[in-house]
Tab-separated table of C-alpha atoms and ligand atoms in Angstrom:
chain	number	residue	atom	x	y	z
A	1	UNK	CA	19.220	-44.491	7.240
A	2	UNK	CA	18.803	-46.965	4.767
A	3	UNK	CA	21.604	-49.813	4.465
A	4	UNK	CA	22.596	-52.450	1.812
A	5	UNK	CA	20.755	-55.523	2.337
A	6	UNK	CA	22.823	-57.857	4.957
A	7	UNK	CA	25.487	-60.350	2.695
A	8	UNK	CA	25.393	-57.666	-0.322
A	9	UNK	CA	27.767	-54.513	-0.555
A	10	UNK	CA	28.648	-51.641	-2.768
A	11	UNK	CA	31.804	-51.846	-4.899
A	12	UNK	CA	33.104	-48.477	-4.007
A	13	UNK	CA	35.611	-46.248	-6.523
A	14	UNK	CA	37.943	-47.095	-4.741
A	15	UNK	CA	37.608	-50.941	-5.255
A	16	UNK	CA	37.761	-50.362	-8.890
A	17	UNK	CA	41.101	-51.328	-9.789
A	18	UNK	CA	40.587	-54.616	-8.653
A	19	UNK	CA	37.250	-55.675	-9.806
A	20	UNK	CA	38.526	-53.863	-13.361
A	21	UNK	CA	41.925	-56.260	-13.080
A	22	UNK	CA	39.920	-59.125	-12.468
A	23	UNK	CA	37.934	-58.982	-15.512
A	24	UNK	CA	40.342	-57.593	-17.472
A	25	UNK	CA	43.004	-60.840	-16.868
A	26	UNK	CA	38.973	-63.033	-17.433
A	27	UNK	CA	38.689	-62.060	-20.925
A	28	UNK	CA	42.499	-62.323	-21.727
A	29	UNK	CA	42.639	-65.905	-20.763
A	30	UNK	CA	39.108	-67.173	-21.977
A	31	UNK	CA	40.170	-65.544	-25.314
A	32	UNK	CA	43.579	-67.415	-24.846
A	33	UNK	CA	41.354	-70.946	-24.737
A	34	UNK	CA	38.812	-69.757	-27.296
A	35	UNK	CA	35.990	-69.672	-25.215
A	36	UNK	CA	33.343	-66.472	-25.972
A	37	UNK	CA	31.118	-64.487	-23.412
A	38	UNK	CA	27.640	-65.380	-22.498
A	39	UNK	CA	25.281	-63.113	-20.109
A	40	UNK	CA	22.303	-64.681	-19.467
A	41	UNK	CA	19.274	-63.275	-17.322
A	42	UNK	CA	19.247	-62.592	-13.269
A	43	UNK	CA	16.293	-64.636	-12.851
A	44	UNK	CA	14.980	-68.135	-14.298
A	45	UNK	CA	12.509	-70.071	-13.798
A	46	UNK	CA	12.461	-72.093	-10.257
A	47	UNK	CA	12.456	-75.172	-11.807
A	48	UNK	CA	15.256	-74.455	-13.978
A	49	UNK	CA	17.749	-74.540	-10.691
A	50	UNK	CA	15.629	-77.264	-8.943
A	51	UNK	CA	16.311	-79.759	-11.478
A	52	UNK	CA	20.097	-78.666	-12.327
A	53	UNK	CA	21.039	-77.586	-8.745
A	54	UNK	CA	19.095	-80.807	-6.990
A	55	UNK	CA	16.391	-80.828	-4.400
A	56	UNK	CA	18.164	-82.165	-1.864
A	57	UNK	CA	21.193	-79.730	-2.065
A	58	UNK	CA	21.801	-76.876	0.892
A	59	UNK	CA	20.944	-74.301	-2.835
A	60	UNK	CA	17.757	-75.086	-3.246
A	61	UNK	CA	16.151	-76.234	0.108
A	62	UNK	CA	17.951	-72.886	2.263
A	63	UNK	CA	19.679	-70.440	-0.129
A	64	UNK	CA	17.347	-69.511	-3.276
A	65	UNK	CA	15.800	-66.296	-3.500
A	66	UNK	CA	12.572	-67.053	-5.366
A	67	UNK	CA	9.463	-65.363	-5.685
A	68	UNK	CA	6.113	-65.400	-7.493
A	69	UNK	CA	6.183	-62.503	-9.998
A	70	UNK	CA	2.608	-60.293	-10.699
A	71	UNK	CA	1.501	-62.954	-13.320
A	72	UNK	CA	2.140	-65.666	-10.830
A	73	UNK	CA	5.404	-67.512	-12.536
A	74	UNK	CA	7.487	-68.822	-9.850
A	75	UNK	CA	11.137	-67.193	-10.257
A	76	UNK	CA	14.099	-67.233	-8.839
A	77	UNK	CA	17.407	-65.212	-8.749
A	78	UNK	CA	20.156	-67.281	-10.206
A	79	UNK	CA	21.632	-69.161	-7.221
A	80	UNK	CA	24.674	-70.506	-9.715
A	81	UNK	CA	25.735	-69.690	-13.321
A	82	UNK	CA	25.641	-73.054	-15.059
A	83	UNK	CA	22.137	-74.201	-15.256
A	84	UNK	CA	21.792	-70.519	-17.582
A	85	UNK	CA	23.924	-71.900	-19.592
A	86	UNK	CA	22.579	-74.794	-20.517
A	87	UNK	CA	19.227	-73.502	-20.751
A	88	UNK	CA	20.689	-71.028	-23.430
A	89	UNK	CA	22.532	-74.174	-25.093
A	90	UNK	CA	19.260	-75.651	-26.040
A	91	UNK	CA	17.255	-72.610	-26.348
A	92	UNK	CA	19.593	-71.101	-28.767
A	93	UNK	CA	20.124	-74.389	-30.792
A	94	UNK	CA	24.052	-73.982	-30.370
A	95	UNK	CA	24.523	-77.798	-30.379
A	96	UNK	CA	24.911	-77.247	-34.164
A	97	UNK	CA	27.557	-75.715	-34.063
A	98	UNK	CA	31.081	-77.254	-33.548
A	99	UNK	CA	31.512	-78.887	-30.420
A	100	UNK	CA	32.094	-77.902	-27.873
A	101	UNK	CA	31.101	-74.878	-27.345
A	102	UNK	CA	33.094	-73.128	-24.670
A	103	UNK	CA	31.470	-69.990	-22.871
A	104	UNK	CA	32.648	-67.768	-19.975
A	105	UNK	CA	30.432	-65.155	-17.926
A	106	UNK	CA	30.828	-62.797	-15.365
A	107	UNK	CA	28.245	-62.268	-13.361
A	108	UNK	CA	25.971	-61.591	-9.843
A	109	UNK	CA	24.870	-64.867	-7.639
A	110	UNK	CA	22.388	-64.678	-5.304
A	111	UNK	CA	22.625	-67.285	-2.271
A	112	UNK	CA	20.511	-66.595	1.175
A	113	UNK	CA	23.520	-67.384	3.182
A	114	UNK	CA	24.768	-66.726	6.821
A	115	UNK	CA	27.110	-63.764	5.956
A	116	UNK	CA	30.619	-63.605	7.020
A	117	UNK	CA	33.907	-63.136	5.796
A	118	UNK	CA	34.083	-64.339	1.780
A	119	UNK	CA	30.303	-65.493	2.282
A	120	UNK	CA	27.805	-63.053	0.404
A	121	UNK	CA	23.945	-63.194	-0.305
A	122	UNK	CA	25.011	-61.669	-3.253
A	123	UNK	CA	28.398	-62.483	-4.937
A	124	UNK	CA	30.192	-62.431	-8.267
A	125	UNK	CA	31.153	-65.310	-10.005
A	126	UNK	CA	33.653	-65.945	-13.092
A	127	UNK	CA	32.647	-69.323	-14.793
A	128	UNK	CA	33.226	-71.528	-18.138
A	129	UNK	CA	31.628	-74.067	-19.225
A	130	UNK	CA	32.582	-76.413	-22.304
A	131	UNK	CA	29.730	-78.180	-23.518
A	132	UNK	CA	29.641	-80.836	-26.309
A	133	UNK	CA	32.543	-83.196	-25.183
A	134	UNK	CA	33.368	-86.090	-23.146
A	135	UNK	CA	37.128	-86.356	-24.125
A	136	UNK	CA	39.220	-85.984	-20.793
A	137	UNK	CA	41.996	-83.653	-22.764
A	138	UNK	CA	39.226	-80.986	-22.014
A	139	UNK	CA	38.534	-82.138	-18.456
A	140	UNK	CA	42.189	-80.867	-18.398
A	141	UNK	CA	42.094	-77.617	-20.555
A	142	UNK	CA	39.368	-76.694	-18.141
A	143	UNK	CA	41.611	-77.446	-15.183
A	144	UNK	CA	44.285	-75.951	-16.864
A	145	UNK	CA	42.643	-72.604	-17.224
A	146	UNK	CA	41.705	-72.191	-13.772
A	147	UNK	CA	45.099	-72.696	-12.524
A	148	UNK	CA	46.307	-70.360	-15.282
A	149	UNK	CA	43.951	-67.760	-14.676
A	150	UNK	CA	45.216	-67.794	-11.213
A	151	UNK	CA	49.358	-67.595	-12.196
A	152	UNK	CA	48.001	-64.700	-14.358
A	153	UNK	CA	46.658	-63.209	-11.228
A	154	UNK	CA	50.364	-63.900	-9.243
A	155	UNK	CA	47.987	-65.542	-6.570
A	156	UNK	CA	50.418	-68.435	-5.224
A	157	UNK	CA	49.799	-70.911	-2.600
A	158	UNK	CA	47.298	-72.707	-3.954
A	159	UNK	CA	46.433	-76.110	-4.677
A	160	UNK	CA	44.404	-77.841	-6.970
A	161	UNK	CA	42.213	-80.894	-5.616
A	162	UNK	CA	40.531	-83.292	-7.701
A	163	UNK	CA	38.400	-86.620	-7.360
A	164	UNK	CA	35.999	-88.883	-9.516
A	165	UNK	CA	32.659	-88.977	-8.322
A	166	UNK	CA	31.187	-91.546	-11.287
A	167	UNK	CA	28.557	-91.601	-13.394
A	168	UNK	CA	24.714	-92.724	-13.337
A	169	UNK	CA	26.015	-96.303	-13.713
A	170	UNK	CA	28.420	-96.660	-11.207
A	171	UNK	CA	27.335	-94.033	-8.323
A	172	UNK	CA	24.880	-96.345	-6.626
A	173	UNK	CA	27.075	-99.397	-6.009
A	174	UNK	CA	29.760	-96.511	-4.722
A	175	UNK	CA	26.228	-94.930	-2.392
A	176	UNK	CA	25.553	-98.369	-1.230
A	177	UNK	CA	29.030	-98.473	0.110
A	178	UNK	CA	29.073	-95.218	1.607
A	179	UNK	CA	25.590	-96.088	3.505
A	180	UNK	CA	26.570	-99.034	5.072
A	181	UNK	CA	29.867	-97.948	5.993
A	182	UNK	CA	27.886	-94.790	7.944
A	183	UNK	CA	25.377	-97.017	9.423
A	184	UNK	CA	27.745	-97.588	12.531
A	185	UNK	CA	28.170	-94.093	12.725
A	186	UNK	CA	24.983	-92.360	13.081
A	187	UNK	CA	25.324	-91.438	16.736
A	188	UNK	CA	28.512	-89.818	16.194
A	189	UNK	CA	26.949	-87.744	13.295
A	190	UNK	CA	25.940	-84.251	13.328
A	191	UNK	CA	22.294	-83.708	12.488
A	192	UNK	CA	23.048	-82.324	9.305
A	193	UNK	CA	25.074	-85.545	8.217
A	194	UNK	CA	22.229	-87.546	10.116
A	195	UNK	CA	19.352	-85.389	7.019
A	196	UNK	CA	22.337	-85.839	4.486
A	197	UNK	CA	22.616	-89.744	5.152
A	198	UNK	CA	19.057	-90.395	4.157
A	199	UNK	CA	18.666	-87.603	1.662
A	200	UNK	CA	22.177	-87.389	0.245
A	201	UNK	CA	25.184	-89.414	1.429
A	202	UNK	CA	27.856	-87.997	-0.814
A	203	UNK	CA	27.581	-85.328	1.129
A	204	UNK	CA	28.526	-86.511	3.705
A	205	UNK	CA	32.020	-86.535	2.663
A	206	UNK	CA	32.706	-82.389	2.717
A	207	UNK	CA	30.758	-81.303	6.339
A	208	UNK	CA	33.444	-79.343	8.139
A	209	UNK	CA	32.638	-80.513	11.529
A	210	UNK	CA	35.360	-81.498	13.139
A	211	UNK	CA	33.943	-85.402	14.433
A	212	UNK	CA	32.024	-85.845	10.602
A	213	UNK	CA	35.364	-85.242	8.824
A	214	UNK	CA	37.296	-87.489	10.762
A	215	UNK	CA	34.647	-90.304	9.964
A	216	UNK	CA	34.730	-89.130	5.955
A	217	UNK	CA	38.560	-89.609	6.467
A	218	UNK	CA	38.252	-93.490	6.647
A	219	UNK	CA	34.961	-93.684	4.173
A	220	UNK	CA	34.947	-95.525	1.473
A	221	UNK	CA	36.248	-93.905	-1.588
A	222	UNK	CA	34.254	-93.169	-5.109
A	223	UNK	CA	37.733	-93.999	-7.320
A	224	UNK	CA	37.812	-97.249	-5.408
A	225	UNK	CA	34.005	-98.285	-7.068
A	226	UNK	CA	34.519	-96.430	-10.436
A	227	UNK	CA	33.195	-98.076	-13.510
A	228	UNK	CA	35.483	-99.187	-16.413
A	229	UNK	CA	34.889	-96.463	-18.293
A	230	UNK	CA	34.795	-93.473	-15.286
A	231	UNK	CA	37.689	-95.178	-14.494
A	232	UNK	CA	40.169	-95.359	-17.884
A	233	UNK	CA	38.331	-90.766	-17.992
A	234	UNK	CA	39.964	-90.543	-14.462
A	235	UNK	CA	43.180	-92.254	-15.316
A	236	UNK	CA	43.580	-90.605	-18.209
A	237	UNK	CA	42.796	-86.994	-17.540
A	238	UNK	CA	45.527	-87.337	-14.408
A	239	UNK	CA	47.935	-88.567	-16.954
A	240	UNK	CA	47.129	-85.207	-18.988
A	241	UNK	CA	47.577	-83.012	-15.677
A	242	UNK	CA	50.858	-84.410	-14.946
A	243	UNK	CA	51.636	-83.699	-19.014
A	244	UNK	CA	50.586	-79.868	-18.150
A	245	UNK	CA	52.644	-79.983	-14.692
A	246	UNK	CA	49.572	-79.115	-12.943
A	247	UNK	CA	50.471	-80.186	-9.190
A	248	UNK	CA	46.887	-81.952	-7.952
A	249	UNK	CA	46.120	-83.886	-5.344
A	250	UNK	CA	43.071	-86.475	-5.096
A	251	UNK	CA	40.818	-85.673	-2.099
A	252	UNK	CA	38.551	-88.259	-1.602
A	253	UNK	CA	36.335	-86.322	0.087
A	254	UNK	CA	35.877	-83.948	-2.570
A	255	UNK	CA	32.568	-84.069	-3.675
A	256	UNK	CA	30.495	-80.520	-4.290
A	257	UNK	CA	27.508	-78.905	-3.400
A	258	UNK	CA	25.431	-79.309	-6.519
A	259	UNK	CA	24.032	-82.679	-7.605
A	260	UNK	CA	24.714	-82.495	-11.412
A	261	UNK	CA	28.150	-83.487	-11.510
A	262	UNK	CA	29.318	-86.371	-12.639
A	263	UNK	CA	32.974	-87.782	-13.101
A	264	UNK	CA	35.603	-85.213	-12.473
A	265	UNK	CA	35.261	-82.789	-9.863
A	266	UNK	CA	38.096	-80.436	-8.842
A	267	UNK	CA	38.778	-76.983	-6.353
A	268	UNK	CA	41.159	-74.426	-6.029
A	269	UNK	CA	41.480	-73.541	-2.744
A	270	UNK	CA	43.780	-71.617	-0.663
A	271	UNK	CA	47.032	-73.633	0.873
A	272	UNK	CA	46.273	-72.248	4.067
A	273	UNK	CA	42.508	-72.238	4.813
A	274	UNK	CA	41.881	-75.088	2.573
A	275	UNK	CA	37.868	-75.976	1.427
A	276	UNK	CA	36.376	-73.065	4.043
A	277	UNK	CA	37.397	-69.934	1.663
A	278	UNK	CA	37.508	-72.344	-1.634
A	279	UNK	CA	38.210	-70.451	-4.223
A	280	UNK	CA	36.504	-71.739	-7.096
A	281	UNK	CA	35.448	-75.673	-8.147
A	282	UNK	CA	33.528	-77.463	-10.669
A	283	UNK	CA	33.342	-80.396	-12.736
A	284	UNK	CA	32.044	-82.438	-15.162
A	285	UNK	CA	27.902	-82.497	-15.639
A	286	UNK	CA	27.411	-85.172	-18.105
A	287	UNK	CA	23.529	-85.750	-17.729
A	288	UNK	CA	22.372	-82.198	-17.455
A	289	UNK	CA	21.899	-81.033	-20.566
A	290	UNK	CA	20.015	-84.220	-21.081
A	291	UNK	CA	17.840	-83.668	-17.757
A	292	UNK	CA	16.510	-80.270	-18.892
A	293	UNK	CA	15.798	-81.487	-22.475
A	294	UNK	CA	18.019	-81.661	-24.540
A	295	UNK	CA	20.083	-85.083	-26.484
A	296	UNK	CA	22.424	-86.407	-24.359
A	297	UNK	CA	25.594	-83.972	-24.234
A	298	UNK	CA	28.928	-84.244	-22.107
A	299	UNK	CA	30.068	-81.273	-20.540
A	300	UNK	CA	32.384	-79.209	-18.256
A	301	UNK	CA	32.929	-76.077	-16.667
A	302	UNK	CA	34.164	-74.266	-13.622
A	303	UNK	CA	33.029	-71.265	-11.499
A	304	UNK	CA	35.148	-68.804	-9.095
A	305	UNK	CA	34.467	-65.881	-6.609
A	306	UNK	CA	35.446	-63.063	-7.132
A	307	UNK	CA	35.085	-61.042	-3.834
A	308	UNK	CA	37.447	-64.127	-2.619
A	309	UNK	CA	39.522	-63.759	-4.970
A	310	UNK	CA	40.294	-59.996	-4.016
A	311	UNK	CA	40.284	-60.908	-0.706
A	312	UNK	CA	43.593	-63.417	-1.540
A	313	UNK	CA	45.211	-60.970	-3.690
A	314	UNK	CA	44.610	-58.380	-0.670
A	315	UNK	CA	46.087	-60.760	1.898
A	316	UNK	CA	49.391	-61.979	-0.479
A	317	UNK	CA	49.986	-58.061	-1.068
A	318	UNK	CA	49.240	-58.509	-4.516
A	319	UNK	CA	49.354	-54.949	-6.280
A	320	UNK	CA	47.051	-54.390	-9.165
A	321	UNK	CA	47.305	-51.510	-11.416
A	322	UNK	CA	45.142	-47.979	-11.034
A	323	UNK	CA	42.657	-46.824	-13.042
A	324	UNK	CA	43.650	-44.081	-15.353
A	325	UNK	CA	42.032	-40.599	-14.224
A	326	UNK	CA	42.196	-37.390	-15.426
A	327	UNK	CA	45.818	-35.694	-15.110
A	328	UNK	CA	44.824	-32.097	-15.886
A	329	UNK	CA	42.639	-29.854	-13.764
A	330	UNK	CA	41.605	-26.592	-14.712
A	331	UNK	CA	41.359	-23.620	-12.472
A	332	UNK	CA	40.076	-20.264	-13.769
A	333	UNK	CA	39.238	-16.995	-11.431
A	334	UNK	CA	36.130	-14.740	-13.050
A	335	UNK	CA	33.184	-15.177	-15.113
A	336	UNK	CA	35.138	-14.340	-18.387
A	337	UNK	CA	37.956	-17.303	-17.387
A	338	UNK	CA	35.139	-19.354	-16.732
A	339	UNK	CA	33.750	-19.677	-20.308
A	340	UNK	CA	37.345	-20.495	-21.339
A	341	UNK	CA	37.577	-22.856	-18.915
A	342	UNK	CA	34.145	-24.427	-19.653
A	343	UNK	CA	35.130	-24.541	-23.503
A	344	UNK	CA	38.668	-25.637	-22.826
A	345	UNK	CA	37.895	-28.527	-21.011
A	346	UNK	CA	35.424	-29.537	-23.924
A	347	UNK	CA	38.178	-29.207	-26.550
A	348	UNK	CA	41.133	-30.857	-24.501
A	349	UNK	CA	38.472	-33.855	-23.604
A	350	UNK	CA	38.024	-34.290	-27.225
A	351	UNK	CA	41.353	-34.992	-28.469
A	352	UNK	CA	41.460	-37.375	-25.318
A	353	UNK	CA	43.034	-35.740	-22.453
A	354	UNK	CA	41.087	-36.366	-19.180
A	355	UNK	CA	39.837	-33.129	-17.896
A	356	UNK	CA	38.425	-31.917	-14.492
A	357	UNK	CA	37.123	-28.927	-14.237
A	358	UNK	CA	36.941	-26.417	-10.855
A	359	UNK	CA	33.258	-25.980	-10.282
A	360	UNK	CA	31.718	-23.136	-8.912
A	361	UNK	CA	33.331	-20.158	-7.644
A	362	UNK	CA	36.020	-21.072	-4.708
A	363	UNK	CA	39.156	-19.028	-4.657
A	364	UNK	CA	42.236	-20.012	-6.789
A	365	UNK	CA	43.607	-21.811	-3.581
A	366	UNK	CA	40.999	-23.756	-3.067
A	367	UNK	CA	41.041	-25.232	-6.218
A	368	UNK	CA	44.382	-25.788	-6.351
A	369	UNK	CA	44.149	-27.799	-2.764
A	370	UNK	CA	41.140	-29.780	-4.748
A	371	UNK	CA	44.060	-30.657	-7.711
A	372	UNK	CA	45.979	-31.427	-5.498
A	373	UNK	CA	43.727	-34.018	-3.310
A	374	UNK	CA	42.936	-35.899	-6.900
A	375	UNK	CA	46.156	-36.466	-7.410
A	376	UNK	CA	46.696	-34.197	-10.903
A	377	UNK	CA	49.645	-33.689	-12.747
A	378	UNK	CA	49.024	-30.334	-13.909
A	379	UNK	CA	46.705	-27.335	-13.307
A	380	UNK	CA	45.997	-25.416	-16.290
A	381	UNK	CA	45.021	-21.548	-14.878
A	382	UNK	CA	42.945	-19.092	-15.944
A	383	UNK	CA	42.275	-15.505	-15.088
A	384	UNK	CA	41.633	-12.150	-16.395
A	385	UNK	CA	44.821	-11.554	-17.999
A	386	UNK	CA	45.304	-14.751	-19.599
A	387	UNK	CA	42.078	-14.149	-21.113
A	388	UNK	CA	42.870	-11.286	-22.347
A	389	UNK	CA	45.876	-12.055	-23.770
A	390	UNK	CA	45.136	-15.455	-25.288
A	391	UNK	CA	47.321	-17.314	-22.684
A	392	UNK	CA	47.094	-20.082	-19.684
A	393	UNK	CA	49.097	-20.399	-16.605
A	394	UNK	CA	50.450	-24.540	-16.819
A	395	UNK	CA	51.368	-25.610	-13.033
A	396	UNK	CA	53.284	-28.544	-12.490
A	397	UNK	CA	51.382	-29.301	-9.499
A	398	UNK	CA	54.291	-31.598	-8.044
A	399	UNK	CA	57.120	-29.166	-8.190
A	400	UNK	CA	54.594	-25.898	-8.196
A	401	UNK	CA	56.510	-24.749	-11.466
A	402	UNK	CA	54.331	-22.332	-13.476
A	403	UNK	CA	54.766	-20.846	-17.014
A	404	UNK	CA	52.850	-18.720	-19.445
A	405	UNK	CA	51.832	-20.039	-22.765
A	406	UNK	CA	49.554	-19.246	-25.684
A	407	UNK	CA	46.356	-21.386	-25.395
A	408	UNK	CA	46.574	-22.786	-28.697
A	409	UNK	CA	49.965	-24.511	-27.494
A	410	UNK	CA	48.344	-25.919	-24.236
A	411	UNK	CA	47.025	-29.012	-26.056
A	412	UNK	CA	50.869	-30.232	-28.013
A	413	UNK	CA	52.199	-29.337	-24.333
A	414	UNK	CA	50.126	-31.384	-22.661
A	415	UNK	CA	50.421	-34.307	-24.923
B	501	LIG	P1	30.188	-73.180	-6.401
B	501	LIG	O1	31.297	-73.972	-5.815
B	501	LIG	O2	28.879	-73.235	-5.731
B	501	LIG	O3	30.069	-73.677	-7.904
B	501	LIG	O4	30.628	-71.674	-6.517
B	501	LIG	C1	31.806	-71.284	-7.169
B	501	LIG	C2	32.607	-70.309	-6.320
B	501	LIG	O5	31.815	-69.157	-6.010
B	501	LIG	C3	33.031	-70.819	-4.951
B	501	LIG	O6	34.202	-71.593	-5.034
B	501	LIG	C4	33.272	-69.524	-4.189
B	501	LIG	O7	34.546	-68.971	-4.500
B	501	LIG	C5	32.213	-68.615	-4.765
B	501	LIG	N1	31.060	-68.532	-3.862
B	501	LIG	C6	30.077	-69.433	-3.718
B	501	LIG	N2	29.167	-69.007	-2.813
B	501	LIG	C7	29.612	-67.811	-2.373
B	501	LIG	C8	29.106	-66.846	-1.442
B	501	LIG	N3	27.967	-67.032	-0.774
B	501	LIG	N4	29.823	-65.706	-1.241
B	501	LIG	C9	30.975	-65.485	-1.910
B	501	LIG	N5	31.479	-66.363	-2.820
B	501	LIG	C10	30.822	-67.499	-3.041
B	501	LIG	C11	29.128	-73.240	-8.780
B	501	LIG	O8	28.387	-72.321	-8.579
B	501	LIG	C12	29.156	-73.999	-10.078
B	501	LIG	N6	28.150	-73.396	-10.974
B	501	LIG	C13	30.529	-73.993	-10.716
B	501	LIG	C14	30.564	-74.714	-12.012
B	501	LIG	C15	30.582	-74.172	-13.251
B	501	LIG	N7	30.531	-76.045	-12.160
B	501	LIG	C16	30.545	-76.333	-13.455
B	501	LIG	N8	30.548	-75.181	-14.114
């Protein structure tokens, strides 16, 4: 028996609703902050995600899945949504028109990960990013949106961290710090902090291990070494959250797992299980568009999961509507009643009523258990005698009512 590859599943029908209800209340609110869809391809170049992503991230030294395709280019499945993005940005030109430009997406991420619970090799992400702007009114729209799109949801007990992290100019007096503030810790390290102190100390802040976070506690803090100007953005953009009652708290040990941001950096996570089940994060990424080619443009964006999110709305008992289905099932007995059942269906399905039809030739009872196990409304009947006399039997398949009525009324009764 074959079996989905381990981390990836099938979304079942009966997932549906939710995945629907999810994208459904994604295109209401990016349409509420102006911001248009983008898909962009599965796979990219390598190099595309090892310059935006950053060498020395866990993405791109354990979790991309690249290969060399038949004409030897080196590819890889998109690990993260953003780098697309920007590729498109400057592919496509659209830094002429007004900035910024503000696109969402919806769409499969590929990580090698160690599965487990809200941890996929392959996962879906909802993301926006705002591109053009430095201004930190839109460091807050962006925040603003996220928590939105999560009230819109009626997911509560969240909350909403945030930190600076700096730009090019200030980050390596803050790294400096960091570095020599570790140096009297590097027995006490794990050997993942002990790689991440020589390859990359920020992050050091977010392990999880127990000993490492209770060092990162005490460790210097990037808003402590900002530079004038990260510094007035940070201010500033908190003075816009408290405007928007948007109830965030600075971590200092917020920090990310990709290397392009730069200033503001935020997460929604769950009250509960805090940054292990995060449910979304992102930032600002100032240099990028800049590092794969383009002038240098300010931007911002933000990226959530959506299996976790289902997974929060599951566990708070949040309901989501159904899918609509068909609500009329038609049953016929005999080879006659089965052309007028065939072309019934056909004509009812084309003034819009959803129609399933009894296939093959089980007994009237049987079909009407089948109705009855799909949850229909009504079971139009057909047999000899209704054919002949240019009629239908309409069951109301909840209180097993039937009546008699000519066929060319079926359609205004239904209705
Ligand atoms: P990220 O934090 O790597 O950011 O991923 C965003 C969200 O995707 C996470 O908060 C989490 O909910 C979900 N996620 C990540 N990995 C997995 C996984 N293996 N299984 C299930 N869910 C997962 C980014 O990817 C950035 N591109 C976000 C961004 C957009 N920054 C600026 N713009």
């Amino acid at each position: 028996m074959y079996r989905a590859p381990r981390g990836t599943s099938d979304i079942l029908p009966k997932e549906q609703a939710h995945w629907r209800h999810i994208e459904q209340k994604v295109a209401d609110i990016c349409q509420l902050y102006g911001y248009e869809r983008i898909d962009a391809p599965a796979f990219e170049d390598t190099q595309l995600f090892t310059r935006s992503v950053g060498e020395d991230t866990d993405i791109v030294e354990k979790q991309m899945y690249t290969f060399q395709d038949r004409s030897g280019s080196q590819i890889t499945l998109r690990p993260e949504g953003t780098a697309s993005v920007c590729r498109a940005y400057l592919e496509h030109g659209l830094h002429n028109l007004p900035q910024p430009v503000k696109l969402y997406y919806i769409t499969s991420i590929f990580r090698y990960e160690r599965p487990q619970a809200g941890r996929y090799r392959q996962h879906y992400q909802f993301g926006y990013e705002a591109i053009g702007d430095d201004d930190p009114t839109l460091d807050a729209e962006v925040i603003d949106l996220a928590w939105q799109f999560f009230e819109s949801l009626n997911l509560h007990h969240l909350s909403l961290q945030l930190n600076s992290i700096g730009c090019k100019k200030c980050r390596p007096g803050y790294l400096t710090a960091l570095k020599d503030y570790y140096a009297s810790y590097t027995h006490d390290l794990c050997s993942d902090c002990k790689t991440r102190l020589k390859r990359n100390p920020l992050r050091l802040l977010d392990c999880k291990k127990p000993l490492c976070q209770q060092i990162a506690n005490s460790a210097p803090r990037s808003i402590d070494y900002l530079c004038q100007q990260c510094d007035t953005h940070f201010n500033q953009l908190k003075k816009y959250l408290e405007l928007l009652e948007l109830p965030f708290i600075v971590n200092h040990c917020l920090v990310r797992g990709l290397d392009y941001y730069t200033r503001t950096v935020f997460e929604i996570q769950p009250e509960a299980e805090g940054a292990q089940s995060t449910l979304g994060g992102g930032g600002r990424y100032d240099d990028l568009i800049e590092e794969l080619g383009g002038k240098p443009t300010p931007a911002i964006g933000f990226a959530a999961g959506i299996e976790r999110i289902i997974i929060n709305l599951k566990k708070q008992n949040i309901p989501v509507p159904s899918l609509p289905k068909p609500r009329v099932f038609i049953a016929y007995v005999g080879n006659e009643a089965r052309d007028k059942a065939t072309k019934l269906a056909s004509t009812l399905r084309r003034t819009g009523i959803g129609v399933i039809e009894a296939i093959g030739s089980k007994s009237l009872k049987a079909q009407l258990r089948q109705a009855n196990s799909l949850g229909i409304h009504h079971t139009v009947i057909i047999g000899d005698e209704e054919v002949e006399a240019g009629t239908v039997i309409l069951r109301d398949m909840t209180t097993a009512e039937q009546k008699t009525i000519p066929i060319d009324q079926l359609e205004g009764e239904l209705q």
